[in-house]
JSON list of C-alpha atoms in Angstrom, two decimals:
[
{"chain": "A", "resi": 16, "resn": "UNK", "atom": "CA", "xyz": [5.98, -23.76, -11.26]},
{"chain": "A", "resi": 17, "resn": "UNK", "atom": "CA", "xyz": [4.58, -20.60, -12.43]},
{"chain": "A", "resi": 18, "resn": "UNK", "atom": "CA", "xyz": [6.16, -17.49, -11.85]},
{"chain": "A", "resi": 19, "resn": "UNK", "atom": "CA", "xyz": [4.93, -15.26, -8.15]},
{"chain": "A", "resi": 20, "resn": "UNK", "atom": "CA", "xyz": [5.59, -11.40, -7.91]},
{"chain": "A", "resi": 21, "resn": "UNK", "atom": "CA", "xyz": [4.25, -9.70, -4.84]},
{"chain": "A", "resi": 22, "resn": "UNK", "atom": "CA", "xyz": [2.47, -6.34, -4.57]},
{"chain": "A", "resi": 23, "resn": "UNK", "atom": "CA", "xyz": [2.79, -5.02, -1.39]},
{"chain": "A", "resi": 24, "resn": "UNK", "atom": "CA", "xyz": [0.89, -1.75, -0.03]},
{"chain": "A", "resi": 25, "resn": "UNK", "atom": "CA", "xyz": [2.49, 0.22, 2.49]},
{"chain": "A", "resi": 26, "resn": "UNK", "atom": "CA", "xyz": [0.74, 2.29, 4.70]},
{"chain": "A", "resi": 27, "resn": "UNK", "atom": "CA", "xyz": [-0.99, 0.23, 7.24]},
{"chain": "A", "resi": 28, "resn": "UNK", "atom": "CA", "xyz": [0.89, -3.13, 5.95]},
{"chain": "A", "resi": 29, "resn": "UNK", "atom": "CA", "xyz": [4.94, -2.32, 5.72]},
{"chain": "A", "resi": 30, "resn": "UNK", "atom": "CA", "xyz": [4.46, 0.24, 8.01]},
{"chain": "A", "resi": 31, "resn": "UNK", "atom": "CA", "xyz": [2.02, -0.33, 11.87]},
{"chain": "A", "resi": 32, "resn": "UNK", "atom": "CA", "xyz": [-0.04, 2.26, 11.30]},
{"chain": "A", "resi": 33, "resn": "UNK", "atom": "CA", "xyz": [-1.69, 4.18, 8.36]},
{"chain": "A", "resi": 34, "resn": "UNK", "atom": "CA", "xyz": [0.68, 7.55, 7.71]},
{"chain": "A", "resi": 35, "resn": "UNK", "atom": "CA", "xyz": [-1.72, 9.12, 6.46]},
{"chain": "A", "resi": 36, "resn": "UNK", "atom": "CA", "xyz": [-4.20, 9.13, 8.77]},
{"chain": "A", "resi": 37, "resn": "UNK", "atom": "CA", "xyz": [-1.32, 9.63, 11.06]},
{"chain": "A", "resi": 38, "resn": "UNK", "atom": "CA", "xyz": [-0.49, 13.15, 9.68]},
{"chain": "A", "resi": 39, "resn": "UNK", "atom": "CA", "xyz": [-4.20, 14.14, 9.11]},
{"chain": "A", "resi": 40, "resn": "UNK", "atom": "CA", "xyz": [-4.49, 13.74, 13.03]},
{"chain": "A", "resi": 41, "resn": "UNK", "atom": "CA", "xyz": [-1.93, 15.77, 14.12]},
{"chain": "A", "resi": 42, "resn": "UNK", "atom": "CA", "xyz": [-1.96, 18.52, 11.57]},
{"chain": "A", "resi": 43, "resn": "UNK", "atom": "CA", "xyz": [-5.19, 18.95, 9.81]},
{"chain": "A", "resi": 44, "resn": "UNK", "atom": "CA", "xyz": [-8.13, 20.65, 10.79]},
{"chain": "A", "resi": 45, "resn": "UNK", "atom": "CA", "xyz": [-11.41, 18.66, 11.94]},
{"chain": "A", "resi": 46, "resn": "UNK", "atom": "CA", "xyz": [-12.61, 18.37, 8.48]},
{"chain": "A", "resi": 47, "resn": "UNK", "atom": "CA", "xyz": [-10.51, 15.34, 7.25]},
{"chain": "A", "resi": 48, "resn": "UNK", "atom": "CA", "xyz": [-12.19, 13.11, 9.61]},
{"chain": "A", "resi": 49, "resn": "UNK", "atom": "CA", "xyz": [-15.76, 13.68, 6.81]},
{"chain": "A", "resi": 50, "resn": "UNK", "atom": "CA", "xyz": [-13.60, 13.25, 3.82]},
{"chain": "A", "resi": 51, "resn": "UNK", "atom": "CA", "xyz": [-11.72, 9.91, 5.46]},
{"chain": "A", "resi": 52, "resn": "UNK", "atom": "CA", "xyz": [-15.01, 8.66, 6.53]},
{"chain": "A", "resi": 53, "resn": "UNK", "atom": "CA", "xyz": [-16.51, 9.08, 2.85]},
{"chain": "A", "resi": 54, "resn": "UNK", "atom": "CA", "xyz": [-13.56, 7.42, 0.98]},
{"chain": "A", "resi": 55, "resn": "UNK", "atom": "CA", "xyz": [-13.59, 4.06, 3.27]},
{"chain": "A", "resi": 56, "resn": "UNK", "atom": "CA", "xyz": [-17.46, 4.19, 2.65]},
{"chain": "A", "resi": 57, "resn": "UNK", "atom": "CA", "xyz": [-16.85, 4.62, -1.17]},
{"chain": "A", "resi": 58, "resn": "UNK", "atom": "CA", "xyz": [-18.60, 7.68, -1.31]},
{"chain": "A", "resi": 59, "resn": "UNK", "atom": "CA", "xyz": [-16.10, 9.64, -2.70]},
{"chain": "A", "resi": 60, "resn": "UNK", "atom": "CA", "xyz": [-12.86, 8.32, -4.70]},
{"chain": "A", "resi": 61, "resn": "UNK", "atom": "CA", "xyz": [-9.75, 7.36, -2.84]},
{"chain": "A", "resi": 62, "resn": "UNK", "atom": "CA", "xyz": [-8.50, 10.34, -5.51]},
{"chain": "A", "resi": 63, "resn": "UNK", "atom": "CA", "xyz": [-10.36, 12.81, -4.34]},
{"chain": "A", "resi": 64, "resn": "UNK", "atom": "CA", "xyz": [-10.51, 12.16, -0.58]},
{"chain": "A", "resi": 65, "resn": "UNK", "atom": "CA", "xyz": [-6.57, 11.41, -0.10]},
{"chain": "A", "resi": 66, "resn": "UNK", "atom": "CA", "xyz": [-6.35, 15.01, -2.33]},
{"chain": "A", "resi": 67, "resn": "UNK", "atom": "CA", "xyz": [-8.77, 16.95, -0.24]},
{"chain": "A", "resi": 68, "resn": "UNK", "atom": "CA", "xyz": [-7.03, 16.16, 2.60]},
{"chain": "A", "resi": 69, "resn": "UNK", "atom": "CA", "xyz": [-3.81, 16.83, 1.70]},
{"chain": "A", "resi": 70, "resn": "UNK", "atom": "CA", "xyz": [-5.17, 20.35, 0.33]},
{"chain": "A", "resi": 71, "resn": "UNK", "atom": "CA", "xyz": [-6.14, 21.28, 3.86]},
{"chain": "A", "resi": 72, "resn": "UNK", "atom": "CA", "xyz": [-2.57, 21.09, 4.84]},
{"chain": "A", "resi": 73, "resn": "UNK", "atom": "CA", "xyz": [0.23, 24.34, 3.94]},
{"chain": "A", "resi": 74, "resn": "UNK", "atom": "CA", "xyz": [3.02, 23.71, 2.15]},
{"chain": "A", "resi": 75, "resn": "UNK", "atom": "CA", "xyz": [4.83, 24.77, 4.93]},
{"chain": "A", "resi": 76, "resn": "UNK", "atom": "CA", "xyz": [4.47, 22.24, 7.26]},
{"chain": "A", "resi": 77, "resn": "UNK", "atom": "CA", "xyz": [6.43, 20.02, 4.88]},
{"chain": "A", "resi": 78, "resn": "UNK", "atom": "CA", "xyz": [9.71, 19.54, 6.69]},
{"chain": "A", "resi": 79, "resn": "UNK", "atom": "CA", "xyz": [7.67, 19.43, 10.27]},
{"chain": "A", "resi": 80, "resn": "UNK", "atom": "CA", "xyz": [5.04, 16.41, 8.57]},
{"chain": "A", "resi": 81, "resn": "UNK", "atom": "CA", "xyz": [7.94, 14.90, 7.31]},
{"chain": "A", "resi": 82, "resn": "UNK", "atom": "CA", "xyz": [10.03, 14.86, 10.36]},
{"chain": "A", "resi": 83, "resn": "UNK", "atom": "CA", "xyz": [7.06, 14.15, 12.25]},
{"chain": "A", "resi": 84, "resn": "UNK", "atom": "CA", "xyz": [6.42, 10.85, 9.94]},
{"chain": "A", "resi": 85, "resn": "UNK", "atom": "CA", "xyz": [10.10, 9.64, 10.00]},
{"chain": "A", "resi": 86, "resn": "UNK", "atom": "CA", "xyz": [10.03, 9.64, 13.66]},
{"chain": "A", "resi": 87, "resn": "UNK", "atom": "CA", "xyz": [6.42, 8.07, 14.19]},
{"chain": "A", "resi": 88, "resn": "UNK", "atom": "CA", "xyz": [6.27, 5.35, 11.73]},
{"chain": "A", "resi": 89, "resn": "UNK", "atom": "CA", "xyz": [7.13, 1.72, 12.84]},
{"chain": "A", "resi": 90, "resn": "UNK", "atom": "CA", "xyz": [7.69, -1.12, 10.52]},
{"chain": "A", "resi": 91, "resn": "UNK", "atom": "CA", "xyz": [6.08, -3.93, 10.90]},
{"chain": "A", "resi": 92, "resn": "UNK", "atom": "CA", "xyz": [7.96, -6.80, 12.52]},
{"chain": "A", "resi": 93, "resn": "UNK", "atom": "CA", "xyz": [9.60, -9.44, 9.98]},
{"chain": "A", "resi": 94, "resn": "UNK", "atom": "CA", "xyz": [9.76, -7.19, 7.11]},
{"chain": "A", "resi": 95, "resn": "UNK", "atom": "CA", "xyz": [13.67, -7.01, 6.53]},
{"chain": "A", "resi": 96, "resn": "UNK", "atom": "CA", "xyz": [13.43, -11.04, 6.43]},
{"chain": "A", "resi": 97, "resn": "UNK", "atom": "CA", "xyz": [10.51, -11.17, 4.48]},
{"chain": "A", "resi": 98, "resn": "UNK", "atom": "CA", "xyz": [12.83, -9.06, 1.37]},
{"chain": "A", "resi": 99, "resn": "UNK", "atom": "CA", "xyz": [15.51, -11.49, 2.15]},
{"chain": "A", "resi": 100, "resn": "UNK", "atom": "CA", "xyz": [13.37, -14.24, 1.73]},
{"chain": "A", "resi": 101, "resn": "UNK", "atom": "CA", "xyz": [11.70, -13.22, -1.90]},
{"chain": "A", "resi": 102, "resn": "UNK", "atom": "CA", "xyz": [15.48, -12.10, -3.04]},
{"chain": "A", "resi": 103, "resn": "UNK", "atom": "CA", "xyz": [16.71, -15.87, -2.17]},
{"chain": "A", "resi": 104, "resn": "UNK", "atom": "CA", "xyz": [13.27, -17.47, -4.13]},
{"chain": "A", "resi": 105, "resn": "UNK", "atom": "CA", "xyz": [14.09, -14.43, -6.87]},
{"chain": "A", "resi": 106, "resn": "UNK", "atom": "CA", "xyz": [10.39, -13.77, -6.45]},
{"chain": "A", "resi": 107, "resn": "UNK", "atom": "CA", "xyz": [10.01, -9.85, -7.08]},
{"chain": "A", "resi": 108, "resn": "UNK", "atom": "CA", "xyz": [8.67, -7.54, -4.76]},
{"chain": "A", "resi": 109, "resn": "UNK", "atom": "CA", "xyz": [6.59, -4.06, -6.16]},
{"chain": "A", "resi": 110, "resn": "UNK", "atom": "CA", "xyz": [5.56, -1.70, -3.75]},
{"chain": "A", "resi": 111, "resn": "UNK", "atom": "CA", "xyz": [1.94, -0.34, -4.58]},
{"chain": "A", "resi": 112, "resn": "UNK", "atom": "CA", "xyz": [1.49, 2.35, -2.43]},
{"chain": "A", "resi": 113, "resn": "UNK", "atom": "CA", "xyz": [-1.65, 5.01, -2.17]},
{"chain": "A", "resi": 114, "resn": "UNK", "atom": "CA", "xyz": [0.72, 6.99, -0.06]},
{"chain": "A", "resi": 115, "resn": "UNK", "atom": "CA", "xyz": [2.79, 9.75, -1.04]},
{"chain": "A", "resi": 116, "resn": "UNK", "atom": "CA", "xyz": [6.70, 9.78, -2.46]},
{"chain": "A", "resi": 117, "resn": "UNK", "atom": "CA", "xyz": [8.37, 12.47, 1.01]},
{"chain": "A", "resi": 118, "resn": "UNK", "atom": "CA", "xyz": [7.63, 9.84, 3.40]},
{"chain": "A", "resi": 119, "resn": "UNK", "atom": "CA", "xyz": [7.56, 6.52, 1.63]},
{"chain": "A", "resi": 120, "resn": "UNK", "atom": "CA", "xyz": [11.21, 6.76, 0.14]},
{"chain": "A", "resi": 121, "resn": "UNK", "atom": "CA", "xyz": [12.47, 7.74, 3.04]},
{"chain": "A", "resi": 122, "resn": "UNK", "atom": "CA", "xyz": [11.14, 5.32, 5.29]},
{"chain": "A", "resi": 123, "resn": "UNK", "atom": "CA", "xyz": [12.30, 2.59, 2.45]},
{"chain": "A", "resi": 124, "resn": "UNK", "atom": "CA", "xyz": [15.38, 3.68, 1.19]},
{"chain": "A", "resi": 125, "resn": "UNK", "atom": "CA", "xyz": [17.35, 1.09, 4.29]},
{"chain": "A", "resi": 126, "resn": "UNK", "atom": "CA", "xyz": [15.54, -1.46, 2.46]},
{"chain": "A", "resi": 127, "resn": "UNK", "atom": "CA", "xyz": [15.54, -1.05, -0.82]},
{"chain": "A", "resi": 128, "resn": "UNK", "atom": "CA", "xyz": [16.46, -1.54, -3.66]},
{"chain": "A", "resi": 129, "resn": "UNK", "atom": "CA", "xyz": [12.95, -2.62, -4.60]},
{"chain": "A", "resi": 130, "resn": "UNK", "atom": "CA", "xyz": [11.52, -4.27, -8.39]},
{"chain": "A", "resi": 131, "resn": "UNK", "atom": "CA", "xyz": [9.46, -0.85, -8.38]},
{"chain": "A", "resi": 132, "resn": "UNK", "atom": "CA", "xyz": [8.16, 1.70, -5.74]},
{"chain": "A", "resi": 133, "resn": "UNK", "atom": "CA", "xyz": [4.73, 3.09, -7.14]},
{"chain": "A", "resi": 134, "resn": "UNK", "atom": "CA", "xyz": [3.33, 5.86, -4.87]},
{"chain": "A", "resi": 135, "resn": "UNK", "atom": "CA", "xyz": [1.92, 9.96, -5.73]},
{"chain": "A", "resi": 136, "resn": "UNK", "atom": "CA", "xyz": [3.95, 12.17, -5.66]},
{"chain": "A", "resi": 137, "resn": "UNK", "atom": "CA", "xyz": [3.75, 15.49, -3.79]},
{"chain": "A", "resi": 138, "resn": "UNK", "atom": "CA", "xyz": [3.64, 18.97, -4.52]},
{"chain": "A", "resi": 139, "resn": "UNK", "atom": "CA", "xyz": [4.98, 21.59, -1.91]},
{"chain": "A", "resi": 140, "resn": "UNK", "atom": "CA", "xyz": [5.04, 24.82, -4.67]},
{"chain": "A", "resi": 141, "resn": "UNK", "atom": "CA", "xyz": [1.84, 26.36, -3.87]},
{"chain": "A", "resi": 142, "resn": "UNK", "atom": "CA", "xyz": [0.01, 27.33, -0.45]},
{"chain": "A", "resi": 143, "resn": "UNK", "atom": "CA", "xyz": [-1.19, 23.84, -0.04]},
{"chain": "A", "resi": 144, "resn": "UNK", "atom": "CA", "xyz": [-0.02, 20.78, -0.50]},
{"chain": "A", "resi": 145, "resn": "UNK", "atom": "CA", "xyz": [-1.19, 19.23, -3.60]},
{"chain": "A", "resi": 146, "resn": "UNK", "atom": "CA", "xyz": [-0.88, 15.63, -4.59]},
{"chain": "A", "resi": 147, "resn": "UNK", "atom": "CA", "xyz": [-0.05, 14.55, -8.22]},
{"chain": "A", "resi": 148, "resn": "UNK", "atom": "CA", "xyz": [-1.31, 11.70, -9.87]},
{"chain": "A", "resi": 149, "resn": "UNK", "atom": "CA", "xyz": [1.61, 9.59, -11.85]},
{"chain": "A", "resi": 150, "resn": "UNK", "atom": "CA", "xyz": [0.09, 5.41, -11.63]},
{"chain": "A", "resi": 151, "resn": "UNK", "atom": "CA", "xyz": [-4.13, 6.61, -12.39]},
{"chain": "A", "resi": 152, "resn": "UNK", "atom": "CA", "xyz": [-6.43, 4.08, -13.25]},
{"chain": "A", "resi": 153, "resn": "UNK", "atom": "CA", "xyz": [-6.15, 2.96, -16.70]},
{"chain": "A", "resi": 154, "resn": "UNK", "atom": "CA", "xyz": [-9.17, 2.14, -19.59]},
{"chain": "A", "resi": 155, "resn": "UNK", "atom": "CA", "xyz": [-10.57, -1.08, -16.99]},
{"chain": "A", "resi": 156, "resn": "UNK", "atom": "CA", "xyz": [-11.08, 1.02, -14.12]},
{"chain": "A", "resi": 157, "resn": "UNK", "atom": "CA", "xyz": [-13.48, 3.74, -13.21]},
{"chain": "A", "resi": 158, "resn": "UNK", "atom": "CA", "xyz": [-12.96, 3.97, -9.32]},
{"chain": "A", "resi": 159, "resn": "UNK", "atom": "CA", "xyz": [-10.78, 6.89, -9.04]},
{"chain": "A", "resi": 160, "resn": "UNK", "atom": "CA", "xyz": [-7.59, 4.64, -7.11]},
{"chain": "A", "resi": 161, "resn": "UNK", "atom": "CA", "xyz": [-4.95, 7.78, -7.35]},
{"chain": "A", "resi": 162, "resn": "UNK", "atom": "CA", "xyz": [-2.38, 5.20, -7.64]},
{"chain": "A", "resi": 163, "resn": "UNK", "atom": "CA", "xyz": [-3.88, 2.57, -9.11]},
{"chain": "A", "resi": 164, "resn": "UNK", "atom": "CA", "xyz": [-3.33, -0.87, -7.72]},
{"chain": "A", "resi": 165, "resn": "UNK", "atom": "CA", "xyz": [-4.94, -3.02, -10.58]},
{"chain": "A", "resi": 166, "resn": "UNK", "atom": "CA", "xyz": [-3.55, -0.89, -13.32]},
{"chain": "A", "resi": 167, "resn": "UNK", "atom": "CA", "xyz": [-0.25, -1.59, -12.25]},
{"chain": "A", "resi": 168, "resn": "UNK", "atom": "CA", "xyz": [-1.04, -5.40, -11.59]},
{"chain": "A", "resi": 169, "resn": "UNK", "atom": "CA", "xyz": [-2.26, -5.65, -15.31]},
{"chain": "A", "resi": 170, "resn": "UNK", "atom": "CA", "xyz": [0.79, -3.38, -16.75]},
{"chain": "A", "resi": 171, "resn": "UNK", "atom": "CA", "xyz": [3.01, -6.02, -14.96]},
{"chain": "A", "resi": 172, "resn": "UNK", "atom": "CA", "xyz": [1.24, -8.86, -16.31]},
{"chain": "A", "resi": 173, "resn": "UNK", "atom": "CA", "xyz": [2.54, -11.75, -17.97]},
{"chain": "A", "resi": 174, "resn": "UNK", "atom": "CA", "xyz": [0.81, -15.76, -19.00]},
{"chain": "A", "resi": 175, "resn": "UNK", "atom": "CA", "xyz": [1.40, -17.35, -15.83]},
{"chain": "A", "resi": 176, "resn": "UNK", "atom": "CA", "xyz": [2.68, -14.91, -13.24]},
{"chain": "A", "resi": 177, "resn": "UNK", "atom": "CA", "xyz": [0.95, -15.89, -10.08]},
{"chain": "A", "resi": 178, "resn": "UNK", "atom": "CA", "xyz": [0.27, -12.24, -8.00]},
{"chain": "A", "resi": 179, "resn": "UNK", "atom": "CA", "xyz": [0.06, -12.17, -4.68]},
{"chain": "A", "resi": 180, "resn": "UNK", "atom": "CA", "xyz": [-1.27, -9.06, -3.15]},
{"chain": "A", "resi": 181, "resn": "UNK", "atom": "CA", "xyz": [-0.01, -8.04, 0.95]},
{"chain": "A", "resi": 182, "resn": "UNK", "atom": "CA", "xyz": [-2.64, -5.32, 2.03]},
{"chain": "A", "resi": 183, "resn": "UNK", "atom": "CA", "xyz": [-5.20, -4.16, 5.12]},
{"chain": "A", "resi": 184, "resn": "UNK", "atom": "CA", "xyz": [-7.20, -1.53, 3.69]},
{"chain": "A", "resi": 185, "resn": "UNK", "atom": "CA", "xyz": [-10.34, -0.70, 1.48]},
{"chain": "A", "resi": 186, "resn": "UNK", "atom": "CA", "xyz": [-7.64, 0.89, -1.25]},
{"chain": "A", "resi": 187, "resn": "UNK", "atom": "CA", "xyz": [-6.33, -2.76, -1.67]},
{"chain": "A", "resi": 188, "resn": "UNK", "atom": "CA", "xyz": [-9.75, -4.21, -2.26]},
{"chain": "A", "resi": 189, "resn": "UNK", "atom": "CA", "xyz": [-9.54, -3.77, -6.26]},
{"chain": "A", "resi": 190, "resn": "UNK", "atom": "CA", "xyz": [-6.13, -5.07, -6.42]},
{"chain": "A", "resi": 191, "resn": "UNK", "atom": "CA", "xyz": [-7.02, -8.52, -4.00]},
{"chain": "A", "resi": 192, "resn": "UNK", "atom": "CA", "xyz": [-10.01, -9.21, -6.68]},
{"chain": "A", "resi": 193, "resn": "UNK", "atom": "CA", "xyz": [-7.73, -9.84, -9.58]},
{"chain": "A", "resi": 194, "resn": "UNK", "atom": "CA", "xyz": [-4.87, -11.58, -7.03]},
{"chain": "A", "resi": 195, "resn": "UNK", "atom": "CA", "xyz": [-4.66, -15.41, -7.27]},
{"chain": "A", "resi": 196, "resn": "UNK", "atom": "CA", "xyz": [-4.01, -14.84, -3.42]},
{"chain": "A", "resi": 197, "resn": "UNK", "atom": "CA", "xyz": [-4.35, -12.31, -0.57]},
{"chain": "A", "resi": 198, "resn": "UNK", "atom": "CA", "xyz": [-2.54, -12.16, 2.34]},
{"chain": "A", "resi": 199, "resn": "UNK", "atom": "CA", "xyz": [-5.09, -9.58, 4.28]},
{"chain": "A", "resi": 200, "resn": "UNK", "atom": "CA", "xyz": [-5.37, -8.06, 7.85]},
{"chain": "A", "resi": 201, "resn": "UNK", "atom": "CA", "xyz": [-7.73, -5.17, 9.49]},
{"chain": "A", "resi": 202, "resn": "UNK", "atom": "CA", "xyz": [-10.48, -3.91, 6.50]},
{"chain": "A", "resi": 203, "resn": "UNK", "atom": "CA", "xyz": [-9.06, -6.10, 3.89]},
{"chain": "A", "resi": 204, "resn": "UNK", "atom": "CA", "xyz": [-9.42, -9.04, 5.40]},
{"chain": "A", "resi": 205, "resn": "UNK", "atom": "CA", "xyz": [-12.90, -8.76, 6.40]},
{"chain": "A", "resi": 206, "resn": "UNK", "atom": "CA", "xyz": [-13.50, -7.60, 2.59]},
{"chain": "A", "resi": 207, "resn": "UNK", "atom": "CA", "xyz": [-11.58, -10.70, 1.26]},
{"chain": "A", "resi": 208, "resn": "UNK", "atom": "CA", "xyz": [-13.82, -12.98, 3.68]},
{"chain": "A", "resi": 209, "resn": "UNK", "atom": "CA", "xyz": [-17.04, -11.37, 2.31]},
{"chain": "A", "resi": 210, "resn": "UNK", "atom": "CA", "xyz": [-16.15, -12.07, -1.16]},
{"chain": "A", "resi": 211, "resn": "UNK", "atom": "CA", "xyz": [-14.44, -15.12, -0.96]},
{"chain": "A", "resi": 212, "resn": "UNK", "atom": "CA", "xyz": [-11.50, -14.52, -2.07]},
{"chain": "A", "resi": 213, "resn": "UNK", "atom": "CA", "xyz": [-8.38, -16.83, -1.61]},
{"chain": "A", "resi": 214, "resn": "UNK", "atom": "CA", "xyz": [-6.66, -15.07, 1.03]},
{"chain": "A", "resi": 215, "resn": "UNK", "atom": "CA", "xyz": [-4.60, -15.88, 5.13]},
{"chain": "A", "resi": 216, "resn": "UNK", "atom": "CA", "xyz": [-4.71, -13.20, 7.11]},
{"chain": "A", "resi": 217, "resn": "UNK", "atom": "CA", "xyz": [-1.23, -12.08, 8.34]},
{"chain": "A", "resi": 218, "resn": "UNK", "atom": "CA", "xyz": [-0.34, -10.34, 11.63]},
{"chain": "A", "resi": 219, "resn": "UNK", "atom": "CA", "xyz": [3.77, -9.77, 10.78]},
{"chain": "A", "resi": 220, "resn": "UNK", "atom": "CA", "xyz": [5.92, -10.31, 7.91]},
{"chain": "A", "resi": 221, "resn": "UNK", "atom": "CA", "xyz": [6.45, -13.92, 9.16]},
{"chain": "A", "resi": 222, "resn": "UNK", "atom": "CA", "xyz": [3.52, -14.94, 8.56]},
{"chain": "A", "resi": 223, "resn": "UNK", "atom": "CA", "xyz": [3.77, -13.98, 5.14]},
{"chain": "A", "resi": 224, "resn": "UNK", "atom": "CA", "xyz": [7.17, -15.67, 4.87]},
{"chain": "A", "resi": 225, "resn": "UNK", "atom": "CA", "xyz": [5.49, -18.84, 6.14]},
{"chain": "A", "resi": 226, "resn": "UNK", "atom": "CA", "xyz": [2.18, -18.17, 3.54]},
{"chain": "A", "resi": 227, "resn": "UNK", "atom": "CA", "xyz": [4.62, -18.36, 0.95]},
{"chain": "A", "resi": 228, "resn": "UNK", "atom": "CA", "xyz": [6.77, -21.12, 1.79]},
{"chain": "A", "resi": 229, "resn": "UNK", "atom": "CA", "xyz": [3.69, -23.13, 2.15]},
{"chain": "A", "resi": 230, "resn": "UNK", "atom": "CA", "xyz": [2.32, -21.26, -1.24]},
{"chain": "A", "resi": 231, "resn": "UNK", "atom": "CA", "xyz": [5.44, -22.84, -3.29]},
{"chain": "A", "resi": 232, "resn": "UNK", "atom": "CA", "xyz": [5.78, -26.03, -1.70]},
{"chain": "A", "resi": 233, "resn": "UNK", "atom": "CA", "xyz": [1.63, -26.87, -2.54]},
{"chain": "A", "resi": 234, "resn": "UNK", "atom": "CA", "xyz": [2.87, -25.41, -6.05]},
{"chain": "A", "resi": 235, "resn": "UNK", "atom": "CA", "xyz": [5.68, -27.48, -6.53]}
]
């Protein structure tokens, strides 16, 4: 059988709800809802719109957006069995996350360790919050991903590693077109229909336990 890894988004998928969009509700000013509007319209870049947003937010509100994240943020039913389940198959699991590193590692450090965690990273040393760039699209993409899902699928490549990609949202879409198999919900799901892509939708993390049991038995 060939080799599966997983690449698993966070925001939206690990997590209920997106964080981001959480935080921009509560603490930004009326224009983010223009700049989130334009990115899922792919108008503007996820880049620019997730670090436009972010710039209309001071540096310090850190500690109160962080608390406020920690405390807000539900994740998603099944997920601690779902890890147990990939560490028993020794099928690796990379988070690929278009979030940013204060509230991702804390809300997965009781989880963890993890294959990888890729995420941006945050910058709190000015006025406003700036986001840095550290996974951007490589030489085979032009779409301005911030963290770039499909960059990091390819860097992780290997002859027959089967890649699944978990996701829900339009910044999963590039990443789903080079899976061999999606496991979609929400946006990403009506993307992966449109396109015909291989994918299930999922509603919890048992569903993507049972995807993947089903997954390696056709395989086997």
């Amino acid at each position: 059988m060939d080799r599966i890894a997983v690449f698993c988004d966070f925001d939206g998928t690990i997590t209920e709800s997106d964080n981001i969009i959480s935080i921009m509700k509560h603490f930004a000013p009326p224009e983010w809802e223009s700049l989130k509007d334009k990115v899922l319209a792919e108008e503007i870049s996820i880049q620019d719109g997730v670090g436009q947003m972010f710039a209309l937010l001071p540096s310090s509100l850190k500690e109160e957006i962080t608390s406020y994240v920690l405390s807000q943020a539900k994740i998603r039913n099944g997920f601690e069995e779902f890890i147990a389940y990939l560490k028993t198959e020794k099928i690796p699991l990379y988070i690929v996350s278009g979030g940013i590193d204060f509230f991702i590692h804390p809300l997965l450090e009781q989880f963890g360790p993890f294959e990888a965690i890729y995420c941006n990273h945050s910058d709190f040393s000015g006025e406003m919050i700036k986001v840095n760039w550290p996974h951007e699209c490589d030489e085979e993409c032009d779409n301005g991903c911030g963290c770039c899902k499909p960059s990091i699928m390819r860097s992780r490549d290997e002859e027959g590693l089967y890649k699944i990609v978990i996701g829900d949202s339009i910044t999963d879409l590039q990443a789903a077109k080079q899976a061999d198999f999606v496991l979609a919900r929400d946006l990403l799901l009506q993307k992966s229909r449109e396109l015909g892509l291989d994918h299930r939708p999922f509603t919890d993390f048992f569903d993507c336990i049972t995807e993947l049991k089903r997954l390696i038995g056709v395989k086997l």
